[in-house]
Short mmCIF file of C-alpha atoms in Angstrom, two decimals:
data_model
loop_
_atom_site.label_atom_id
_atom_site.label_comp_id
_atom_site.label_asym_id
_atom_site.label_seq_id
_atom_site.Cartn_x
_atom_site.Cartn_y
_atom_site.Cartn_z
CA MET A 1 -23.12 -23.05 84.08
CA ASN A 2 -23.89 -19.41 83.31
CA PHE A 3 -26.99 -19.22 81.17
CA LEU A 4 -26.10 -15.79 79.79
CA ARG A 5 -22.79 -17.07 78.35
CA LEU A 6 -24.41 -19.79 76.25
CA PRO A 7 -24.51 -19.32 72.46
CA PHE A 8 -27.35 -17.22 71.13
CA LEU A 9 -29.13 -20.11 69.39
CA VAL A 10 -28.98 -22.20 72.57
CA ASN A 11 -30.40 -19.32 74.60
CA LEU A 12 -33.14 -18.76 72.02
CA THR A 13 -34.02 -22.46 71.98
CA LEU A 14 -34.27 -22.59 75.76
CA VAL A 15 -36.44 -19.46 75.82
CA VAL A 16 -38.81 -20.84 73.16
CA ILE A 17 -39.08 -24.20 74.94
CA SER A 18 -39.75 -22.42 78.24
CA ILE A 19 -42.48 -20.26 76.69
CA ILE A 20 -44.15 -23.28 75.07
CA GLY A 21 -43.97 -25.26 78.32
CA LEU A 22 -45.32 -22.34 80.35
CA GLY A 23 -48.18 -21.82 77.89
CA TYR A 24 -49.06 -25.51 78.03
CA LEU A 25 -49.11 -25.44 81.84
CA LEU A 26 -51.27 -22.31 81.84
CA ALA A 27 -53.79 -23.91 79.49
CA LEU A 28 -53.72 -27.19 81.41
CA GLY A 29 -54.27 -25.51 84.79
CA GLN A 30 -56.93 -23.03 83.70
CA SER A 31 -59.49 -24.15 86.29
CA ILE A 32 -56.98 -23.57 89.11
CA LEU A 33 -54.71 -20.78 87.88
CA ALA A 34 -57.45 -18.42 86.65
CA PRO A 35 -59.25 -18.16 90.02
CA PHE A 36 -55.88 -18.10 91.82
CA PHE A 37 -54.61 -15.10 89.84
CA LEU A 38 -57.92 -13.25 90.23
CA ALA A 39 -57.82 -13.98 93.97
CA PHE A 40 -54.26 -12.62 94.09
CA LEU A 41 -55.36 -9.36 92.43
CA MET A 42 -58.30 -8.97 94.81
CA ALA A 43 -56.07 -9.79 97.79
CA MET A 44 -53.70 -6.99 96.75
CA LEU A 45 -56.69 -4.66 96.56
CA PHE A 46 -57.99 -5.62 100.02
CA LEU A 47 -54.56 -5.81 101.68
CA PRO A 48 -54.56 -2.19 102.99
CA ALA A 49 -58.02 -2.68 104.52
CA ALA A 50 -56.98 -5.96 106.16
CA THR A 51 -53.80 -4.34 107.51
CA PHE A 52 -55.81 -1.42 108.89
CA MET A 53 -58.19 -3.75 110.73
CA GLU A 54 -55.30 -5.70 112.23
CA ARG A 55 -53.16 -2.73 113.32
CA LYS A 56 -55.70 -0.02 114.13
CA LEU A 57 -58.75 -2.04 115.21
CA ARG A 58 -56.72 -4.88 116.76
CA PHE A 59 -58.56 -7.59 114.82
CA PRO A 60 -56.99 -11.05 114.65
CA ARG A 61 -55.76 -11.97 111.19
CA SER A 62 -58.51 -14.55 110.74
CA ILE A 63 -61.22 -11.98 111.58
CA SER A 64 -59.77 -9.34 109.25
CA THR A 65 -59.52 -11.93 106.48
CA MET A 66 -63.12 -13.10 106.88
CA THR A 67 -64.33 -9.49 107.04
CA SER A 68 -62.55 -8.79 103.73
CA VAL A 69 -64.12 -11.93 102.26
CA PHE A 70 -67.63 -10.87 103.30
CA VAL A 71 -67.15 -7.39 101.84
CA MET A 72 -65.82 -8.81 98.56
CA LEU A 73 -68.66 -11.35 98.29
CA ALA A 74 -71.22 -8.64 99.06
CA ILE A 75 -69.87 -6.48 96.21
CA LEU A 76 -69.77 -9.46 93.85
CA SER A 77 -73.32 -10.52 94.80
CA GLY A 78 -74.53 -6.97 94.24
CA LEU A 79 -73.04 -6.91 90.75
CA ILE A 80 -74.52 -10.31 89.89
CA TYR A 81 -77.93 -9.26 91.20
CA PHE A 82 -77.82 -5.99 89.29
CA PHE A 83 -76.88 -7.62 85.98
CA GLY A 84 -79.41 -10.41 86.55
CA SER A 85 -82.29 -8.03 87.20
CA GLN A 86 -81.35 -5.75 84.31
CA LEU A 87 -81.02 -8.65 81.88
CA SER A 88 -84.35 -10.03 83.10
CA ASP A 89 -86.03 -6.73 82.21
CA PHE A 90 -84.15 -6.69 78.91
CA SER A 91 -85.42 -10.16 78.00
CA LYS A 92 -89.02 -8.95 78.48
CA ASP A 93 -88.47 -6.21 75.88
CA ILE A 94 -86.97 -8.54 73.27
CA PRO A 95 -90.27 -8.91 71.30
CA HIS A 96 -90.55 -5.11 71.17
CA LEU A 97 -86.93 -4.80 70.07
CA ARG A 98 -87.51 -7.39 67.36
CA ASP A 99 -90.50 -5.45 66.02
CA GLN A 100 -88.58 -2.18 66.17
CA VAL A 101 -85.60 -3.58 64.28
CA THR A 102 -87.86 -5.20 61.69
CA THR A 103 -89.69 -1.91 61.11
CA VAL A 104 -86.47 0.06 60.75
CA PHE A 105 -84.97 -2.40 58.29
CA SER A 106 -88.20 -2.52 56.34
CA ASN A 107 -88.14 1.26 55.97
CA LEU A 108 -84.47 1.08 54.99
CA GLN A 109 -85.31 -1.54 52.38
CA HIS A 110 -87.99 0.66 50.77
CA TRP A 111 -85.69 3.71 50.82
CA ILE A 112 -82.82 1.85 49.12
CA SER A 113 -85.19 0.30 46.56
CA LYS A 114 -86.64 3.70 45.61
CA THR A 115 -83.34 5.55 45.65
CA PHE A 116 -80.98 3.09 43.96
CA ASN A 117 -83.42 0.71 42.25
CA VAL A 118 -81.49 -2.24 43.66
CA LYS A 119 -83.20 -5.54 44.37
CA ILE A 120 -82.04 -6.40 47.84
CA ASP A 121 -85.07 -8.27 49.16
CA GLU A 122 -83.23 -11.53 49.60
CA GLN A 123 -80.25 -9.90 51.30
CA LEU A 124 -82.42 -7.94 53.73
CA ASP A 125 -84.52 -11.00 54.49
CA TYR A 126 -81.32 -12.83 55.39
CA ILE A 127 -80.28 -9.93 57.66
CA ASN A 128 -83.70 -9.87 59.32
CA GLN A 129 -83.52 -13.59 59.98
CA GLY A 130 -80.10 -13.18 61.56
CA LEU A 131 -81.30 -10.31 63.74
CA ASN A 132 -84.35 -12.27 64.83
CA LYS A 133 -82.13 -15.17 65.87
CA LEU A 134 -79.87 -12.78 67.76
CA LEU A 135 -82.72 -11.07 69.57
CA SER A 136 -84.47 -14.34 70.36
CA SER A 137 -81.39 -15.75 72.10
CA SER A 138 -81.02 -13.57 75.17
CA GLY A 139 -78.76 -16.26 76.61
CA VAL A 140 -75.94 -15.06 74.36
CA ILE A 141 -75.86 -11.65 76.03
CA LEU A 142 -76.47 -13.16 79.46
CA GLY A 143 -73.71 -15.71 79.05
CA PHE A 144 -71.25 -13.12 77.78
CA THR A 145 -71.92 -10.80 80.72
CA PHE A 146 -71.62 -13.46 83.40
CA GLY A 147 -68.54 -14.82 81.64
CA ILE A 148 -66.81 -11.73 83.05
CA PHE A 149 -66.98 -13.24 86.51
CA SER A 150 -66.66 -16.97 85.90
CA SER A 151 -67.91 -19.94 83.98
CA GLY A 152 -69.40 -21.78 86.92
CA PHE A 153 -69.89 -22.26 90.60
CA GLY A 154 -66.54 -24.03 90.97
CA PHE A 155 -64.68 -20.90 89.85
CA ILE A 156 -66.29 -18.83 92.61
CA VAL A 157 -65.51 -21.49 95.23
CA PHE A 158 -61.84 -21.72 94.23
CA PHE A 159 -61.58 -17.94 93.96
CA THR A 160 -62.96 -17.44 97.48
CA LEU A 161 -60.70 -20.10 99.01
CA PHE A 162 -57.59 -18.72 97.30
CA PHE A 163 -58.53 -15.21 98.44
CA ILE A 164 -58.73 -16.39 102.05
CA PHE A 165 -55.45 -18.31 101.89
CA ILE A 166 -53.49 -15.49 100.23
CA LEU A 167 -54.64 -12.90 102.78
CA ASN A 168 -54.26 -15.21 105.77
CA TYR A 169 -50.86 -16.64 104.82
CA ARG A 170 -49.33 -13.59 103.18
CA ARG A 171 -46.42 -13.56 105.64
CA VAL A 172 -45.55 -17.18 104.81
CA LEU A 173 -45.68 -16.44 101.07
CA ASN A 174 -43.51 -13.36 101.51
CA ASN A 175 -40.92 -15.23 103.57
CA PHE A 176 -40.80 -18.01 100.99
CA ILE A 177 -40.13 -15.60 98.14
CA VAL A 178 -37.38 -13.89 100.10
CA THR A 179 -35.65 -17.00 101.50
CA VAL A 180 -35.73 -19.00 98.26
CA PHE A 181 -32.93 -16.76 96.94
CA ASN A 182 -29.35 -16.61 98.14
CA GLU A 183 -28.78 -15.05 101.57
CA LYS A 184 -26.61 -12.24 100.20
CA HIS A 185 -29.49 -11.12 97.94
CA LYS A 186 -32.10 -11.18 100.73
CA ALA A 187 -32.22 -7.40 101.25
CA SER A 188 -32.48 -6.59 97.55
CA VAL A 189 -35.10 -9.29 96.98
CA GLN A 190 -37.20 -7.95 99.87
CA GLU A 191 -36.97 -4.47 98.38
CA VAL A 192 -38.08 -5.73 94.97
CA VAL A 193 -40.99 -7.67 96.53
CA ASN A 194 -42.10 -4.58 98.47
CA GLU A 195 -42.01 -2.37 95.38
CA ILE A 196 -43.86 -4.92 93.26
CA ARG A 197 -46.55 -5.26 95.91
CA VAL A 198 -47.02 -1.50 96.31
CA MET A 199 -47.12 -0.85 92.57
CA THR A 200 -49.46 -3.81 91.99
CA LYS A 201 -51.90 -2.45 94.57
CA LYS A 202 -51.66 0.96 92.96
CA TYR A 203 -52.33 -0.51 89.53
CA ILE A 204 -55.31 -2.65 90.62
CA PHE A 205 -56.86 0.22 92.57
CA GLY A 206 -56.34 2.55 89.60
CA LEU A 207 -57.95 0.00 87.29
CA CYS A 208 -61.04 -0.21 89.52
CA LEU A 209 -61.18 3.59 89.68
CA GLN A 210 -60.92 3.73 85.89
CA VAL A 211 -63.88 1.33 85.56
CA LEU A 212 -65.90 3.54 87.92
CA ILE A 213 -65.07 6.79 86.09
CA VAL A 214 -65.82 5.35 82.64
CA SER A 215 -69.11 3.88 83.92
CA ILE A 216 -70.17 7.26 85.34
CA LEU A 217 -69.28 9.10 82.11
CA CYS A 218 -71.18 6.56 80.01
CA THR A 219 -74.18 6.73 82.36
CA ILE A 220 -74.34 10.50 81.95
CA LEU A 221 -73.99 10.23 78.16
CA LEU A 222 -76.61 7.51 77.67
CA THR A 223 -79.05 9.11 80.14
CA VAL A 224 -78.83 12.48 78.37
CA LEU A 225 -79.44 10.77 75.02
CA GLY A 226 -82.41 8.89 76.50
CA ILE A 227 -81.01 5.41 75.81
CA LYS A 228 -82.86 2.60 77.54
CA TYR A 229 -80.86 0.46 79.98
CA ALA A 230 -78.36 3.31 80.32
CA ILE A 231 -76.93 2.11 83.66
CA LEU A 232 -76.59 -1.49 82.45
CA LEU A 233 -74.78 -0.43 79.28
CA ALA A 234 -72.57 2.02 81.18
CA ILE A 235 -71.39 -0.54 83.75
CA LEU A 236 -70.87 -3.11 81.00
CA THR A 237 -68.79 -0.51 79.12
CA GLY A 238 -66.71 0.21 82.21
CA LEU A 239 -65.96 -3.49 82.72
CA LEU A 240 -65.21 -4.13 79.05
CA ASN A 241 -62.93 -1.10 79.02
CA VAL A 242 -60.44 -3.18 81.01
CA ILE A 243 -59.75 -4.87 77.66
CA PRO A 244 -57.77 -2.17 75.79
CA TYR A 245 -59.14 -1.02 72.43
CA LEU A 246 -61.20 -4.16 71.81
CA GLY A 247 -63.42 -3.67 74.87
CA ILE A 248 -64.57 -0.16 73.96
CA CYS A 249 -65.37 -1.32 70.41
CA ILE A 250 -67.52 -4.20 71.67
CA SER A 251 -69.39 -1.95 74.12
CA LEU A 252 -69.85 0.67 71.38
CA LEU A 253 -71.47 -1.88 69.07
CA ILE A 254 -73.76 -3.14 71.85
CA SER A 255 -74.80 0.39 72.87
CA CYS A 256 -75.39 1.48 69.25
CA PHE A 257 -77.50 -1.61 68.65
CA ILE A 258 -79.67 -0.92 71.71
CA ALA A 259 -79.96 2.75 70.71
CA PHE A 260 -80.89 1.74 67.16
CA ALA A 261 -83.51 -0.74 68.37
CA THR A 262 -85.13 1.43 71.04
CA GLY A 263 -84.90 4.91 69.57
CA ALA A 264 -84.22 6.92 66.44
CA PRO A 265 -81.46 5.62 64.14
CA SER A 266 -79.74 9.01 64.32
CA THR A 267 -79.13 8.43 68.03
CA CYS A 268 -76.50 5.84 67.11
CA VAL A 269 -74.35 8.61 65.66
CA TYR A 270 -74.47 10.58 68.92
CA VAL A 271 -73.69 7.43 70.93
CA ALA A 272 -70.68 6.69 68.71
CA ILE A 273 -69.39 10.26 69.00
CA GLY A 274 -69.89 10.23 72.76
CA TYR A 275 -68.07 6.90 73.17
CA ILE A 276 -65.15 8.13 71.08
CA ALA A 277 -64.93 11.25 73.25
CA ILE A 278 -65.04 9.15 76.44
CA HIS A 279 -62.32 6.89 75.03
CA ILE A 280 -60.13 9.92 74.29
CA ILE A 281 -60.68 11.28 77.82
CA ASP A 282 -59.96 7.86 79.31
CA GLY A 283 -56.79 7.28 77.32
CA ASN A 284 -55.27 10.74 77.74
CA ILE A 285 -56.52 11.89 81.16
CA VAL A 286 -58.04 9.12 83.27
CA LEU A 287 -55.61 6.28 82.51
CA PRO A 288 -52.35 8.23 83.00
CA PHE A 289 -53.71 9.89 86.16
CA VAL A 290 -55.27 6.96 88.04
CA VAL A 291 -53.12 4.11 86.68
CA GLY A 292 -49.90 5.92 85.83
CA SER A 293 -47.42 5.48 83.01
CA LYS A 294 -45.17 3.28 85.17
CA VAL A 295 -47.27 0.19 84.42
CA LYS A 296 -48.83 1.28 81.15
CA ILE A 297 -48.66 -1.38 78.44
CA ASN A 298 -48.18 -0.45 74.79
CA ALA A 299 -50.88 -1.28 72.27
CA LEU A 300 -48.96 -4.06 70.50
CA PHE A 301 -48.43 -6.25 73.55
CA SER A 302 -51.86 -5.39 74.91
CA PHE A 303 -53.38 -6.81 71.74
CA ILE A 304 -51.09 -9.85 71.79
CA GLY A 305 -51.94 -10.41 75.45
CA ILE A 306 -55.68 -10.27 74.75
CA ILE A 307 -55.37 -12.87 71.99
CA LEU A 308 -53.23 -15.19 74.11
CA GLY A 309 -55.44 -14.68 77.16
CA GLU A 310 -58.59 -15.55 75.23
CA HIS A 311 -56.89 -18.58 73.71
CA LEU A 312 -55.69 -19.89 77.08
CA TRP A 313 -58.46 -18.92 79.52
CA GLY A 314 -61.36 -17.65 77.39
CA ILE A 315 -63.19 -14.46 78.43
CA ALA A 316 -61.58 -14.54 81.88
CA GLY A 317 -58.17 -14.54 80.21
CA MET A 318 -59.03 -11.42 78.20
CA PHE A 319 -59.63 -9.51 81.43
CA LEU A 320 -56.76 -10.99 83.45
CA CYS A 321 -54.07 -10.73 80.76
CA ILE A 322 -53.56 -6.97 81.12
CA PRO A 323 -52.91 -7.03 84.91
CA ALA A 324 -50.68 -10.07 84.35
CA ILE A 325 -48.58 -8.25 81.73
CA ALA A 326 -48.41 -5.19 84.00
CA ILE A 327 -47.06 -7.31 86.87
CA ILE A 328 -44.56 -9.00 84.53
CA LYS A 329 -43.45 -5.56 83.34
CA ILE A 330 -42.92 -4.44 86.94
CA ILE A 331 -40.78 -7.51 87.65
CA PHE A 332 -38.76 -7.12 84.45
CA GLU A 333 -37.99 -3.48 85.22
CA ARG A 334 -36.58 -4.43 88.64
CA VAL A 335 -34.28 -7.22 87.39
CA ASP A 336 -31.11 -5.99 85.70
CA GLY A 337 -30.98 -8.69 83.03
CA LEU A 338 -34.66 -8.24 82.11
CA LYS A 339 -34.91 -4.44 81.97
CA PRO A 340 -34.90 -4.34 78.12
CA TRP A 341 -37.94 -6.63 78.10
CA GLY A 342 -39.70 -4.35 80.57
CA LYS A 343 -39.06 -1.36 78.30
CA LEU A 344 -40.33 -3.39 75.35
CA LEU A 345 -43.68 -3.96 77.09
CA GLY A 346 -44.10 -0.30 78.08
CA GLU A 347 -44.83 2.89 76.24
CA GLU A 348 -42.15 4.86 74.39
CA GLU A 349 -40.36 7.25 76.71
CA LYS A 350 -40.77 10.91 75.84
CA PRO A 351 -37.56 12.95 75.50
CA ASN A 352 -36.68 16.01 77.58
CA LYS A 353 -38.45 14.63 80.62
CA LYS A 354 -36.65 13.61 83.72
CA LYS A 355 -37.60 10.26 85.14
CA LYS A 356 -39.22 10.49 88.51
CA SER A 357 -37.74 8.25 91.11
CA TYR A 358 -40.18 5.94 92.81
CA LYS A 359 -39.29 5.76 96.48
CA ILE A 360 -41.01 3.44 98.90
CA SER A 361 -40.89 3.42 102.65
CA LYS A 362 -39.57 -0.02 103.51
CA ASN A 363 -40.98 0.13 107.01
CA ILE A 364 -44.54 0.73 105.79
CA THR A 365 -44.49 -2.07 103.22
CA LEU A 366 -42.99 -4.55 105.66
CA LYS A 367 -45.72 -3.82 108.18
CA GLU A 368 -48.40 -4.87 105.70
CA MET A 369 -46.91 -8.35 105.51
CA ASP A 370 -46.82 -8.84 109.30
#
């Protein structure tokens, strides 16, 4: 039976049922699928290095895989150690921050009372109590930051094991994807798989480079303004920037709060202006250059993806949803019947510009899978 020739309502019903079933399976398998997908992304990032060690340095596949694992775990341990030490220092300054915030709000209360003759004692007391509770619970900030990486030790174990298996058995996985389709489509399927793999690596590498550039720009900005914990806030901003639009807003609020609590209130204005400028540079220069418009997701589906990702997998889903949508967009654009959906996920094409053809050397991509 040809699915495309079914009546529209039947097609729509099948699509809706498939989406509901897929969403249920994603939510049900969160503890397995979340580390698996993150391991897949990291494996795509480390694939060129593993291929180089095997072909140029003559390492066995098991040795190149374990070397990639050690490098990845070293980077991850360094990030965890950095955030842990910075948050430990931050927790020591919480009493000072509480006193600073209380003083600032007290001065604001007196200024509003004298200027507008408005009795706002009860409202400001309520705000002070809320701020004291926020500042006294450093675990909220700590838990949010480490939620970027995982929710527990089991996540890291599964992630590491999946990373090893994907790198070590990449040829088996590639052969399965190719041979599962009809023999007459083998060449075209292999070409699609090669292009998806190359563009996925390009996207993940560009995303990491974007995080690095945004972190450096924020470090320069916050250091010049004399904001305490400038490096911590800058790296946190770079990581949160992976979440489009929402991430930069969250990092802006956190940075303005720290600037307000540790310095002059006017510094918040400069921080906000600087973050807006960095966001403009990132959206118009960094993102198109290092990531490319080929896998750029439009704002509507980025926002929908963030909501669905948070609902299904929590904080990890908010970070993983954008690469997932980008990969889905790549697949849709390479399948004739799904090309309209790929265009729907992407940005609007500008007129009077010729599309650049994306050519891939089949020999190079096939070597990476051997």
